[in-house]
Amino acid sequence: MSGADKEIESFSEAEAHAEIDRLHELLSEADRLYFENDAPDISDAAYDAMKRRYLALEIAFPQHKRADSLSEKVAGAPVDGFAKVRHEVPMLSLAKAFTDQDVIDFAERGKRFFERDKDLDLVFTAEPKIDGLSASLRYEDGVLVRGATRGDGAVGEDITANLRTIKDIPHTLKGKGWPKVIEIRGEVYMTMAEFEALKARSAAVGGQEYVNPRNTAAGSLRQKDPAITASRNLRFFAYAWGYASQEPAPTQFDAVQKFGEWGFAISPLMVRAKSVDELVAQYKKIEELRSSLGYDIDGVVYKIDSLELQRRWGFSSGEPRWAVAHKFPAEQAFTTVRAIDIQVGRTGTLAPVARLSPVGVGGVVVENVTLHNEDYIKGIDSNGLPIRGDEPIDVRIGDTVVIQRAGDVIPQIVRVVLEKRPAEAVAYEFPHVCPVCGSPATRELNEKTGKEDSRRRCTGELICAAQAVEQLKHFVSRGAMDIEGLGTENIELLFSSGLVRTAADIFTLRDRRTEVQAAFAARREEQSRLREEASGKARKATRSVEERSFEGLDKLFAAIDARREPELDRFIFALGIRHIGETTAAALARTFSTIVELRKTGLEAAAAGGDVHEVFPSVNGLGDTIWEALRDFFENERNVAVLDSLLRQVTPKPYVVTISANSQVAGKTVVFTGTLEKMTRGEAKAMAERLGAKVAGSVSKNTDILVAGPGAGSKLKTASELGILVLDEDGWLDLVKQ
Ligand code: IVH
């Protein structure tokens, strides 16, 4: 009987030792394929069975438990590979307020937006901002059918089984009056008591360390085994909703109270407030209660109470305009700067990083902190004014510094403690050549402002290994081409082994299977050599591991093939052109519809040089910086060559405007001119965009509708000449039926 089938009770010591080693190797390899390649090669059931057997052997033969036992590592580690869920209504983030003035500004913006509604008194809600992770729970006919993480806001992961273990989440809605379909949203969190108890349990068995309740709650939610999630006693507060077949109530406050009636836990600290003073009073009250709540909160969220007004005010860049998170002040800590390293980014920016003596602040251990750029190190901003105190104070290796971290905000150096500066500390000299490729690193002059760019950049472009590899990582990343299994480590490996130099090479990897196989095998050998060194034990390569890694490669090649017809906006974003982020890439896709058209216009702009307005169209939201970046990209022959070889491998799909079913104006270009009487210009624009229209500033042959109020001038004339549909304000409201 082979070790694999044998009953644990009948094992000899030697057999148990060998079987633990065998399972350790198989499970480690399965984990590696899972985590690094996102390409599991065995079924979940087979994995679980192996894992159970491994754990049982460890318990039966504790003397043979390995120093690097997987029982410690994997029990608390998150598992990848949950099914993806596209949120019907995106899960947004919140704008932040740090001072009372920011809150006053928020209320003022509201007043200005609704200034036409003379007698309107804005009412808000105020409630704690829970420091956990948001989740969306879909109920159909009152039954919980799916629960998902926020993910990137558009696509999350299906963690229904894990969410079901949370006692604050009803499996069926109580009471009555719930809509046929509703997605309840709220925050999953871990109480401090539960966190401390888990830490104590883990410490007792020499288990893993847990950083803070939030990260632990996140890890607990991403368990493959819901029993582990259940054991973590997570909690949930409902505070919002996504898709709802029927509005839960006319106001935010009443909607959330209904959630309470339907069986959810809701925050008892939520109130209505009629003024900034009342909002700030609730903020102070919650701040005072903060340490006695028993769970972490990191601020107070204010929302406009009326759902009607929320809709009218709308959204901007992924955040509701009608809500703001008033954050609590950041925590601070002292530490010392051990070193200053320079990292070279995707666009060649030399980014200095301070390596710190590790220090706990705001619930996490901080070891690195960005120093932004050379002026920042010197202690001045882009206008030459001091940024830390009244005098420019530079940061030196050896300095004692105060760092600050607030919630999800990245840590910052806020102060240098000059009294503690060592006598031998010298001012840091920022390199003028790229530390990776040796090319000159320069600060560009901004022609418009006449000022130097704050960042020094490597001029090596693609000959710079750092830029090339960062560019590749960006290309395959989630928001870009999203090639599963090609994570940071694999890209670095493929680049350093010469198999992938530019993005096009990724798509020919399949033709070079043997070389790819060899590169992966070499890395595996290297890793196991290091493991052996660490554990002092020899390890035999087994045939099954080899075979399974072949299957992993097939999955990788399939994932690459699956991206040969990317969406145009993703493709444009993936090119990594300076200043062209996801939103701009989408606007460019809408504007040009195909990559052929974009390439043609880009080359025309490059040939014309100089003024970008001669070639590129006038599009709202696409300014000179973007057009110049696009022209510069096409001016560089190497970029065009890389693009062209890429286009021999992939065919981006033409961009098609999706017209929302009940909007008359989706996909249309609208221009507003003259005085509007029933709404402000901002409100009109927000409404049009909400209905899927593009709003332009000037009339051209691409305009579909001109909405002209009293006093309209040349735009009205041009529109009439071009035969464009002209509506007055009532005509427009009629068309959109609002
Ligand atoms: S409302 C459309 N209310 O904060 C607005 N969010 O920065 C949806 N959060 O992702 C969010 N407590 O995870 C809202 N009482 C609260 C909250 C809250 C915590 C989190 C949530 C969201 C993040 C936004």
XYZ file of N, CA and C in Angstrom, residues 59-226:
504
model
N -0.945 16.129 13.862
C -1.480 15.950 15.216
C -1.058 14.591 15.769
N -1.098 13.552 14.889
C -0.747 12.202 15.349
C 0.757 12.069 15.604
N 1.557 12.819 14.822
C 3.023 12.711 14.952
C 3.639 14.103 15.132
N 3.346 14.758 16.271
C 3.806 16.148 16.448
C 5.336 16.275 16.358
N 6.043 15.166 16.692
C 7.512 15.244 16.646
C 8.031 15.397 15.220
N 7.138 15.106 14.239
C 7.580 15.243 12.836
C 6.998 16.476 12.163
N 6.372 17.310 12.961
C 5.850 18.562 12.399
C 7.028 19.397 11.889
N 6.945 19.867 10.653
C 8.060 20.618 10.062
C 8.138 22.036 10.642
N 9.371 22.573 10.609
C 9.556 23.945 11.101
C 8.748 24.921 10.247
N 8.637 24.583 8.955
C 7.903 25.480 8.042
C 6.490 24.947 7.787
N 5.887 24.394 8.834
C 4.580 23.757 8.669
C 3.537 24.661 8.000
N 2.766 24.029 7.128
C 1.721 24.783 6.432
C 0.527 25.059 7.346
N 0.467 24.351 8.470
C -0.708 24.540 9.328
C -0.730 25.947 9.878
N 0.470 26.508 10.108
C 0.508 27.874 10.593
C 0.192 28.843 9.471
N 0.874 28.613 8.366
C 0.802 29.593 7.294
C -0.582 29.658 6.664
N -1.095 28.499 6.327
C -2.272 28.511 5.469
C -3.582 28.713 6.229
N -3.597 28.290 7.516
C -4.872 28.382 8.236
C -5.454 29.783 8.222
N -4.584 30.791 8.303
C -5.124 32.148 8.346
C -4.961 32.889 7.033
N -4.340 32.251 6.061
C -4.039 32.981 4.823
C -5.247 33.019 3.912
N -5.433 34.142 3.248
C -6.570 34.232 2.347
C -6.380 33.347 1.133
N -7.466 32.993 0.522
C -7.422 32.105 -0.632
C -7.951 32.876 -1.828
N -7.259 32.674 -2.924
C -7.698 33.362 -4.133
C -8.693 32.484 -4.877
N -9.261 33.009 -5.906
C -10.024 32.160 -6.792
C -11.509 32.137 -6.530
N -12.075 33.131 -5.849
C -13.527 33.212 -5.736
C -14.098 33.662 -7.074
N -15.333 33.288 -7.334
C -15.957 33.717 -8.586
C -16.129 35.232 -8.573
N -15.993 35.820 -9.744
C -16.123 37.274 -9.846
C -17.607 37.654 -9.953
N -17.969 38.778 -9.339
C -19.348 39.265 -9.412
C -19.318 40.711 -9.889
N -20.010 40.999 -10.959
C -20.077 42.399 -11.407
C -21.218 43.071 -10.650
N -20.939 44.178 -9.965
C -21.982 44.866 -9.211
C -22.925 45.577 -10.177
N -24.197 45.355 -10.011
C -25.168 45.987 -10.906
C -25.093 47.510 -10.759
N -24.908 47.955 -9.533
C -24.661 49.379 -9.265
C -23.276 49.413 -8.622
N -22.331 50.201 -9.166
C -20.970 50.162 -8.625
C -20.923 50.513 -7.141
N -19.899 49.976 -6.447
C -19.714 50.305 -5.033
C -18.683 51.421 -4.963
N -19.117 52.573 -4.522
C -18.278 53.763 -4.633
C -17.477 54.016 -3.369
N -16.525 54.926 -3.487
C -15.827 55.365 -2.287
C -16.347 56.758 -1.914
N -15.840 57.294 -0.826
C -16.359 58.573 -0.338
C -15.288 59.651 -0.395
N -15.696 60.881 -0.702
C -14.788 62.019 -0.597
C -14.485 62.212 0.887
N -13.321 62.812 1.174
C -12.933 62.937 2.573
C -12.902 64.398 3.020
N -13.233 64.593 4.278
C -13.089 65.913 4.894
C -12.187 65.714 6.105
N -11.255 66.647 6.302
C -10.339 66.511 7.431
C -10.559 67.595 8.480
N -11.121 68.715 8.051
C -11.296 69.837 8.990
C -12.762 70.271 8.978
N -13.127 71.074 9.990
C -14.487 71.617 10.028
C -14.738 72.440 8.769
N -13.674 73.144 8.316
C -13.835 73.967 7.111
C -14.233 73.085 5.909
N -13.646 71.892 5.822
C -14.000 70.990 4.708
C -15.492 70.648 4.769
N -16.016 70.528 6.006
C -17.430 70.192 6.161
C -18.295 71.386 5.744
N -17.836 72.590 6.146
C -18.560 73.801 5.740
C -18.583 73.872 4.205
N -17.424 73.587 3.586
C -17.339 73.648 2.120
C -18.310 72.655 1.475
N -18.402 71.474 2.061
C -19.308 70.444 1.532
C -20.745 70.966 1.540
N -21.159 71.533 2.691
C -22.530 72.047 2.800
C -22.741 73.224 1.831
N -21.690 74.045 1.670
C -21.786 75.191 0.748
C -21.974 74.712 -0.690
N -21.213 73.673 -1.052
C -21.343 73.129 -2.410
C -22.780 72.689 -2.653
N -23.362 72.059 -1.611
C -24.748 71.616 -1.712
C -25.683 72.798 -1.920
N -25.472 73.826 -1.105
C -26.349 75.010 -1.212
C -26.253 75.614 -2.599
N -25.015 75.726 -3.097
C -24.830 76.325 -4.428
C -25.509 75.478 -5.494
N -25.362 74.168 -5.364
C -25.920 73.281 -6.390
C -27.440 73.412 -6.462
N -28.049 73.567 -5.306
C -29.520 73.626 -5.272
C -30.024 75.061 -5.124
N -29.209 76.033 -5.561
C -29.565 77.422 -5.240
C -30.882 77.866 -5.877
N -31.289 77.183 -6.942
C -32.559 77.573 -7.573
C -33.759 77.232 -6.694
N -33.580 76.194 -5.846
C -34.688 75.804 -4.969
C -34.638 76.688 -3.734
N -35.364 77.813 -3.833
C -35.204 78.894 -2.847
C -35.405 78.431 -1.396
N -36.461 77.664 -1.165
C -36.811 77.389 0.237
C -36.279 76.063 0.760
N -35.342 75.525 0.001
C -34.873 74.195 0.389
C -33.922 74.276 1.586
N -34.226 73.522 2.650
C -33.288 73.417 3.765
C -32.639 72.056 3.674
N -31.326 72.053 3.497
C -30.663 70.756 3.335
C -30.631 70.005 4.665
N -31.047 68.751 4.615
C -30.981 67.887 5.802
C -29.954 66.798 5.507
N -29.133 66.468 6.509
C -28.091 65.463 6.348
C -28.301 64.328 7.351
N -27.577 63.235 7.115
C -27.452 62.222 8.165
C -25.990 62.197 8.580
N -25.747 61.776 9.822
C -24.370 61.599 10.302
C -24.307 60.252 10.994
N -23.281 59.470 10.705
C -23.164 58.126 11.284
C -21.683 57.736 11.305
N -21.287 56.792 12.147
C -19.868 56.423 12.210
C -19.395 55.801 10.892
N -18.137 56.061 10.574
C -17.509 55.376 9.438
C -16.776 54.170 10.011
N -17.328 53.013 9.731
C -16.805 51.782 10.315
C -15.534 51.388 9.564
N -14.491 50.995 10.317
C -13.229 50.639 9.673
C -13.191 49.135 9.414
N -13.895 48.730 8.382
C -13.920 47.312 8.018
C -13.840 47.187 6.515
N -14.600 46.235 5.957
C -14.650 46.149 4.490
C -16.097 46.084 4.058
N -16.388 46.748 2.951
C -17.785 46.784 2.556
C -18.166 45.513 1.801
N -19.432 45.158 1.917
C -19.944 43.975 1.239
C -21.334 44.302 0.703
N -21.723 43.595 -0.327
C -23.026 43.818 -0.941
C -23.816 42.509 -0.886
N -25.050 42.584 -0.384
C -25.846 41.364 -0.159
C -27.111 41.445 -0.993
N -27.268 40.521 -1.892
C -28.428 40.586 -2.783
C -29.566 39.713 -2.242
N -30.729 40.326 -2.047
C -31.907 39.594 -1.588
C -32.936 39.568 -2.702
N -33.411 38.386 -3.026
C -34.493 38.258 -4.002
C -35.674 37.642 -3.282
N -36.818 38.286 -3.349
C -38.000 37.849 -2.603
C -37.650 37.621 -1.137
N -36.813 38.493 -0.616
C -36.482 38.437 0.807
C -35.451 37.395 1.187
N -34.896 36.685 0.189
C -33.946 35.621 0.502
C -32.550 36.031 0.042
N -31.570 35.841 0.918
C -30.190 36.177 0.562
C -29.706 35.210 -0.520
N -29.434 35.738 -1.712
C -28.999 34.840 -2.789
C -27.528 34.983 -3.114
N -26.951 36.173 -2.820
C -25.539 36.316 -3.113
C -24.933 37.439 -2.290
N -23.700 37.218 -1.880
C -22.968 38.247 -1.151
C -21.602 38.406 -1.775
N -21.192 39.652 -1.938
C -19.923 39.882 -2.629
C -19.102 40.953 -1.937
N -17.785 40.877 -2.164
C -16.890 41.928 -1.679
C -17.010 43.132 -2.603
N -16.416 44.255 -2.193
C -16.449 45.434 -3.029
C -15.545 45.248 -4.247
N -14.388 44.580 -4.047
C -13.412 44.435 -5.131
C -12.949 45.806 -5.584
N -12.925 46.029 -6.891
C -12.481 47.344 -7.371
C -13.651 48.310 -7.496
N -14.802 47.921 -6.931
C -15.972 48.793 -6.994
C -16.907 48.373 -8.120
N -16.328 47.873 -9.210
C -17.146 47.415 -10.336
C -17.343 45.902 -10.265
N -16.271 45.197 -9.936
C -16.325 43.733 -9.855
C -15.781 43.286 -8.512
N -16.569 42.500 -7.795
C -16.117 41.964 -6.513
C -16.035 40.454 -6.585
N -15.938 39.815 -5.417
C -15.849 38.363 -5.397
C -17.023 37.775 -4.627
N -17.464 36.640 -5.113
C -18.608 35.970 -4.512
C -18.163 35.262 -3.234
N -18.568 35.814 -2.088
C -18.188 35.197 -0.808
C -19.457 34.895 -0.003
N -20.508 34.491 -0.733
C -21.809 34.250 -0.108
C -21.696 33.341 1.118
N -21.018 32.205 0.938
C -20.989 31.214 2.021
C -20.378 31.831 3.278
N -19.346 32.653 3.087
C -18.686 33.251 4.246
C -19.564 34.319 4.900
N -20.234 35.108 4.072
C -21.089 36.157 4.636
C -22.268 35.574 5.407
N -22.734 34.420 4.962
C -23.848 33.759 5.656
C -23.520 33.406 7.094
N -22.225 33.323 7.412
C -21.865 32.935 8.781
C -21.960 34.114 9.749
N -22.228 35.316 9.225
C -22.251 36.503 10.093
C -23.644 36.696 10.697
N -23.691 36.759 12.022
C -25.018 36.717 12.653
C -25.835 37.988 12.423
N -25.184 39.110 12.081
C -25.930 40.350 11.819
C -26.555 40.362 10.421
N -26.291 39.318 9.642
C -26.821 39.274 8.271
C -27.952 38.238 8.196
N -29.205 38.689 8.045
C -30.305 37.713 7.992
C -30.264 36.895 6.694
N -30.598 35.616 6.814
C -30.678 34.782 5.606
C -31.977 35.063 4.858
N -33.021 35.398 5.629
C -34.266 35.864 4.999
C -34.685 37.131 5.734
N -35.218 38.076 4.969
C -35.577 39.359 5.560
C -36.795 39.205 6.458
N -36.768 39.923 7.572
C -37.914 39.886 8.481
C -38.896 40.978 8.093
N -40.022 40.992 8.768
C -41.004 42.064 8.568
C -41.604 42.021 7.181
N -41.954 43.220 6.684
C -42.584 43.243 5.363
C -42.175 44.527 4.636
N -42.622 44.622 3.403
C -42.400 45.856 2.654
C -41.045 45.938 1.980
N -40.283 44.836 1.999
C -38.995 44.902 1.296
C -39.212 44.749 -0.205
N -38.369 45.401 -1.004
C -38.510 45.288 -2.457
C -38.266 43.846 -2.920
N -38.761 43.530 -4.092
C -38.593 42.177 -4.644
C -37.103 41.839 -4.742
N -36.325 42.817 -5.221
C -34.869 42.622 -5.282
C -34.206 43.826 -4.621
N -33.282 43.562 -3.724
C -32.511 44.679 -3.153
C -31.116 44.203 -2.759
N -30.128 45.048 -3.053
C -28.760 44.756 -2.627
C -28.440 45.642 -1.436
N -28.385 45.027 -0.271
C -28.068 45.764 0.950
C -26.552 45.860 1.076
N -26.076 47.045 1.377
C -24.634 47.221 1.519
C -24.258 47.702 2.908
N -23.110 47.320 3.342
C -22.676 47.723 4.668
C -21.265 47.257 4.912
N -20.863 47.340 6.179
C -19.476 47.084 6.538
C -19.346 45.825 7.383
N -18.454 44.935 6.955
C -18.101 43.783 7.772
C -16.928 44.201 8.646
N -16.996 43.895 9.944
C -15.897 44.295 10.818
C -15.695 43.257 11.902
N -14.586 43.408 12.626
C -14.310 42.508 13.746
C -14.214 43.369 15.003
N -14.863 42.931 16.068
C -14.780 43.722 17.296
C -13.369 43.564 17.876
N -12.983 44.527 18.699
C -11.647 44.459 19.302
C -11.539 43.260 20.227
N -12.633 42.947 20.923
C -12.602 41.811 21.849
C -12.344 40.519 21.071
N -13.021 40.384 19.935
C -12.863 39.189 19.116
C -11.430 39.120 18.574
N -10.912 40.269 18.179
C -9.551 40.336 17.649
C -8.542 39.903 18.716
N -8.707 40.439 19.929
C -7.788 40.085 21.013
C -7.878 38.592 21.318
N -9.103 38.075 21.302
C -9.283 36.646 21.610
C -8.597 35.794 20.547
N -8.740 36.182 19.283
C -8.115 35.419 18.201
C -6.601 35.478 18.332
N -6.085 36.669 18.654
C -4.630 36.815 18.813
C -4.131 35.898 19.927
N -4.900 35.876 21.019
C -4.482 35.044 22.154
C -4.506 33.562 21.768
N -5.566 33.153 21.061
C -5.661 31.745 20.634
C -4.477 31.400 19.746
N -4.142 32.302 18.841
C -3.070 32.046 17.896
C -1.722 31.988 18.606
N -1.532 32.913 19.540
C -0.254 32.950 20.271
C -0.056 31.660 21.065
N -1.159 31.127 21.609
C -1.071 29.923 22.440
C -0.535 28.739 21.644
N -0.811 28.688 20.342
C -0.323 27.559 19.539
C 0.840 27.986 18.635
N 1.434 29.127 18.944
C 2.556 29.616 18.137
C 2.130 29.912 16.714
N 0.883 30.324 16.537
C 0.350 30.568 15.187
C 0.727 31.929 14.639
N 0.037 32.311 13.570
C 0.406 33.542 12.879
C 0.074 34.791 13.687
N 0.683 35.892 13.272
C 0.401 37.161 13.937
C -0.699 37.885 13.191
N -1.559 38.553 13.914
C -2.609 39.332 13.264
C -2.329 40.813 13.478
N -2.424 41.584 12.392
C -1.978 42.979 12.440
C -3.000 43.886 13.110
N -4.217 43.883 12.605
C -5.259 44.749 13.173
C -6.628 44.148 12.839
N -7.678 44.603 13.510
C -8.989 43.975 13.290
C -9.445 44.053 11.827
N -9.141 45.182 11.162
C -9.622 45.341 9.795
C -8.997 44.296 8.864
N -7.651 44.186 8.894
C -6.995 43.218 8.026
C -7.415 41.799 8.381
N -7.635 41.565 9.656
C -8.023 40.223 10.074
C -9.438 39.915 9.577
N -10.311 40.916 9.645
C -11.667 40.709 9.123
C -11.585 40.407 7.631
N -10.706 41.128 6.918
C -10.560 40.909 5.477
C -10.081 39.485 5.211
N -9.068 39.058 5.962
C -8.539 37.706 5.790
C -9.601 36.663 6.123
N -10.385 36.933 7.156
C -11.404 35.975 7.592
C -12.491 35.814 6.524
N -12.757 36.892 5.812
C -13.810 36.837 4.784
C -13.360 36.087 3.550
N -12.035 36.020 3.350
C -11.540 35.402 2.126
C -11.045 33.977 2.385
N -11.660 33.327 3.324
C -11.322 31.937 3.587
C -12.079 31.031 2.646
N -11.402 29.943 2.292
C -12.080 28.987 1.429
C -13.089 28.179 2.237
N -12.775 28.037 3.517
C -13.631 27.216 4.364
C -14.498 28.130 5.243
N -15.814 28.173 4.994
C -16.678 29.067 5.768
C -16.631 28.780 7.268
